[in-house]
Amino acid sequence: MMLRHLFGANATAETMIDAIARDAQETGALTGRPVFAEAVMETMRTVPRPAFVPEGEKASAWENRPLPIGHGQTISQPYIVALMSELLDVEPDARILEVGTGCGYQTAVLCALGAVVYSVEVVEPLAMAAALRLAELGYARATVRAGDGRGGWPEHAPYDGIIVTAAAPSVPPALVDQLKPGASLLIPVGRAAATQSLQRIRKYHDGSRETTTVLPVAFVPLTGGRG
Ligand code: SAH
């Protein structure tokens, strides 16, 4: 009851932004980003999260927590979407690959930050609904395809950044292959249902890579066998 009261039925874009700022501050020692870029915060304020959730969840859409979107999947917690967007350091016209479109919320946030986004979703009805929603909302630089994203999307590679929004038991090598030198892959790594660690893998010009662990997270699993 108390929790319900704290989340409140009257969360707004402003209360969501405040909650994100608080979480950023509290996790800053781990993430190295206690304060997110103004562009990231402004984008979180303006991308209409209610447009990405089912009818029955609209009243909760500005709450800083994941929500069900059907097919056993969720829309990610706004703070996590903001954090991953922040860590990608999106430059104008950056080409970003997203694995796990879901409802397309993270896709929209990256587009609003100026990126050209290629997004792959394994659940076909979700991919179709997200593509339609993003087009209707005017995110013209998002392209969604249905399929297994563990192989990336080689036709549009290399990417200035890759973001995986489902947890993998290990890092799919194809995704690292499709990174530009100097670019980063953000991916939650760990067993489904247990706590995973959000990892950032940076690829260097000499082909070497560096992995840093950002934060413990909890994502739905990246599906499709051995990973
Ligand atoms: N980015 C979303 C979060 C989606 S949840 C947001 O902004 O809220 C993770 C999504 O990854 C789910 O929709 C799930 O179906 C999808 N997924 C799981 N395994 C996948 C795979 N192998 N390839 C592509 N998408 C996958």
XYZ file of C-alpha atoms and ligand atoms in Angstrom:
253
model
C 0.000 0.000 0.000
C 2.746 2.350 1.001
C 4.668 1.581 -2.189
C 1.591 2.199 -4.250
C 1.173 5.497 -2.515
C 4.808 6.435 -3.106
C 4.645 5.630 -6.811
C 1.377 7.488 -6.876
C -1.335 7.437 -9.501
C -0.305 10.937 -10.494
C 3.241 10.459 -11.681
C 4.080 12.958 -14.413
C 6.986 13.583 -16.753
C 8.390 15.882 -14.063
C 8.184 13.341 -11.233
C 9.769 10.738 -13.544
C 12.642 13.105 -14.334
C 13.164 13.749 -10.619
C 13.220 10.009 -9.931
C 15.770 9.444 -12.718
C 17.975 12.233 -11.384
C 17.823 10.693 -7.892
C 18.725 7.218 -9.166
C 21.564 8.674 -11.237
C 22.931 10.414 -8.147
C 22.628 7.290 -5.994
C 24.391 5.073 -8.545
C 26.903 7.667 -9.676
C 29.826 6.075 -7.859
C 29.295 2.870 -9.853
C 28.326 4.322 -13.226
C 30.667 7.321 -13.216
C 27.677 9.450 -14.315
C 25.995 10.930 -11.222
C 24.404 13.601 -13.397
C 23.090 12.776 -16.869
C 23.526 15.123 -19.822
C 20.817 17.756 -20.175
C 20.002 16.384 -23.644
C 19.317 12.950 -22.136
C 17.081 14.394 -19.410
C 15.223 16.605 -21.885
C 14.647 13.604 -24.135
C 13.276 11.539 -21.250
C 10.932 14.421 -20.476
C 9.636 14.768 -24.024
C 9.387 11.220 -25.410
C 5.801 10.271 -24.466
C 6.172 7.036 -22.462
C 2.357 6.631 -22.227
C 2.303 6.085 -26.001
C 4.507 2.995 -25.541
C 2.484 1.123 -22.895
C -0.771 -0.857 -23.229
C -4.118 0.760 -22.424
C -4.257 -0.783 -18.932
C -0.861 0.671 -17.952
C -1.317 4.265 -19.123
C -1.972 5.588 -15.603
C 1.411 4.200 -14.501
C 3.341 5.238 -17.588
C 5.353 8.023 -15.928
C 6.404 5.878 -12.987
C 10.093 5.040 -12.805
C 9.673 1.273 -13.112
C 9.285 -1.388 -15.791
C 5.725 -2.228 -16.901
C 4.269 -5.246 -18.731
C 3.731 -4.838 -22.477
C 2.365 -8.326 -23.286
C 4.089 -11.429 -24.711
C 5.786 -11.805 -21.314
C 7.913 -8.736 -22.042
C 8.320 -5.346 -20.400
C 9.077 -1.726 -21.126
C 12.332 -0.970 -19.315
C 12.619 1.230 -16.253
C 13.049 4.866 -17.355
C 16.206 5.318 -15.261
C 17.803 2.348 -17.065
C 16.785 3.714 -20.471
C 18.287 7.075 -19.507
C 21.482 5.462 -18.164
C 22.056 3.377 -21.274
C 21.371 6.393 -23.494
C 23.794 8.454 -21.412
C 26.527 5.799 -21.613
C 26.221 5.586 -25.407
C 27.264 9.263 -25.725
C 25.118 9.625 -28.850
C 26.559 12.054 -31.401
C 24.282 13.591 -34.059
C 23.553 11.051 -36.828
C 25.250 8.221 -34.904
C 24.249 4.805 -36.230
C 23.029 2.716 -33.326
C 22.026 -0.952 -33.288
C 19.498 -1.996 -30.657
C 18.793 -5.650 -29.867
C 15.393 -6.045 -28.153
C 13.016 -3.391 -29.511
C 10.120 -4.383 -27.258
C 7.619 -1.528 -27.479
C 10.209 0.784 -29.050
C 10.632 3.208 -26.144
C 14.443 3.047 -25.974
C 14.479 3.232 -29.783
C 12.491 6.471 -29.643
C 14.755 7.959 -26.968
C 17.848 7.263 -29.095
C 16.169 8.757 -32.188
C 15.211 11.836 -30.189
C 18.889 12.166 -29.202
C 19.743 12.392 -32.897
C 20.665 8.800 -33.689
C 19.749 6.680 -36.683
C 18.543 3.474 -35.026
C 18.371 -0.060 -36.372
C 16.456 -2.253 -33.956
C 15.850 -6.009 -33.956
C 13.045 -7.730 -32.038
C 12.566 -11.489 -31.874
C 8.814 -11.445 -31.036
C 7.269 -10.647 -34.404
C 4.015 -8.986 -33.208
C 6.060 -6.729 -30.916
C 8.365 -5.788 -33.807
C 5.406 -4.956 -36.040
C 3.628 -2.940 -33.352
C 6.810 -1.029 -32.486
C 7.543 -0.204 -36.131
C 4.022 1.144 -36.579
C 4.090 3.094 -33.306
C 7.468 4.692 -34.051
C 6.305 5.709 -37.547
C 3.055 7.165 -36.216
C 4.914 9.148 -33.560
C 7.270 10.545 -36.203
C 10.485 8.711 -35.311
C 11.384 8.410 -38.971
C 15.001 7.428 -38.335
C 14.078 4.179 -36.606
C 14.062 0.949 -38.594
C 12.741 -2.188 -36.906
C 12.995 -5.745 -38.089
C 11.700 -9.004 -36.660
C 14.388 -11.573 -35.999
C 17.048 -12.886 -33.668
C 19.308 -9.972 -32.831
C 22.183 -12.046 -31.486
C 23.682 -11.985 -34.956
C 23.330 -8.209 -35.056
C 22.265 -6.572 -38.322
C 25.339 -6.849 -40.571
C 23.789 -4.976 -43.540
C 23.972 -1.667 -41.645
C 27.225 -2.300 -39.741
C 29.542 -0.950 -38.481
C 27.790 0.923 -35.678
C 28.749 3.900 -33.517
C 27.128 2.093 -30.614
C 25.228 -1.103 -29.856
C 22.733 -1.555 -27.067
C 21.257 -4.874 -25.968
C 18.143 -4.536 -23.820
C 17.800 -8.200 -22.813
C 20.197 -10.242 -20.686
C 22.662 -12.567 -22.408
C 24.537 -15.446 -20.740
C 27.592 -14.290 -22.677
C 28.460 -11.544 -25.155
C 27.476 -12.525 -28.734
C 30.707 -12.144 -30.772
C 28.817 -10.866 -33.853
C 27.844 -7.752 -31.925
C 31.433 -6.878 -31.073
C 32.389 -7.511 -34.712
C 29.804 -4.967 -35.851
C 31.139 -2.138 -33.643
C 33.203 0.671 -35.139
C 36.639 1.111 -33.569
C 36.207 3.524 -30.671
C 32.558 2.530 -30.205
C 30.914 0.718 -27.287
C 28.523 -2.165 -26.773
C 26.236 -2.010 -23.735
C 24.868 -5.356 -22.655
C 23.439 -6.937 -19.500
C 25.366 -10.167 -18.931
C 24.204 -12.918 -16.612
C 21.743 -15.675 -15.958
C 18.072 -14.973 -16.515
C 16.109 -14.180 -13.355
C 19.284 -13.634 -11.359
C 20.945 -10.278 -11.132
C 22.950 -9.458 -14.216
C 25.712 -6.965 -14.651
C 25.466 -4.213 -17.203
C 28.725 -4.344 -19.127
C 30.294 -1.829 -21.435
C 32.636 -3.269 -24.035
C 34.752 -0.739 -25.840
C 36.517 -1.722 -29.030
C 39.810 -0.012 -29.884
C 41.406 0.781 -33.231
C 43.983 -1.985 -32.784
C 41.135 -4.479 -32.393
C 41.604 -4.920 -28.661
C 38.655 -4.479 -26.340
C 38.074 -3.407 -22.781
C 35.169 -4.558 -20.637
C 33.918 -2.535 -17.709
C 31.109 -3.495 -15.362
C 28.717 -0.602 -14.875
C 25.988 -1.737 -12.508
C 23.867 -4.705 -11.341
C 20.654 -4.812 -13.398
C 17.641 -7.087 -14.040
C 16.528 -7.552 -17.644
C 14.317 -10.145 -19.350
C 16.437 -12.840 -21.038
C 17.828 -12.699 -24.546
C 16.128 -15.742 -26.014
C 17.101 -18.358 -28.544
C 19.048 -21.300 -27.161
C 22.678 -21.178 -26.161
C 23.215 -17.452 -26.526
N 14.125 -1.757 -25.379
C 12.870 -2.046 -24.708
C 13.006 -3.164 -23.704
C 12.570 -4.416 -24.300
S 12.572 -5.826 -23.240
C 12.316 -0.796 -24.062
O 12.654 0.289 -24.479
O 11.494 -0.887 -23.152
C 13.639 -6.879 -24.187
C 13.125 -7.302 -25.523
O 14.139 -8.139 -26.092
C 11.857 -8.144 -25.503
O 10.883 -7.531 -26.294
C 12.302 -9.480 -26.097
O 11.315 -10.083 -26.913
C 13.513 -9.067 -26.917
N 14.445 -10.157 -27.236
C 14.778 -11.224 -26.477
N 15.675 -11.992 -27.110
C 15.923 -11.407 -28.320
C 16.757 -11.734 -29.429
N 17.513 -12.834 -29.424
N 16.780 -10.905 -30.492
C 16.005 -9.765 -30.496
N 15.182 -9.413 -29.484
C 15.148 -10.218 -28.399
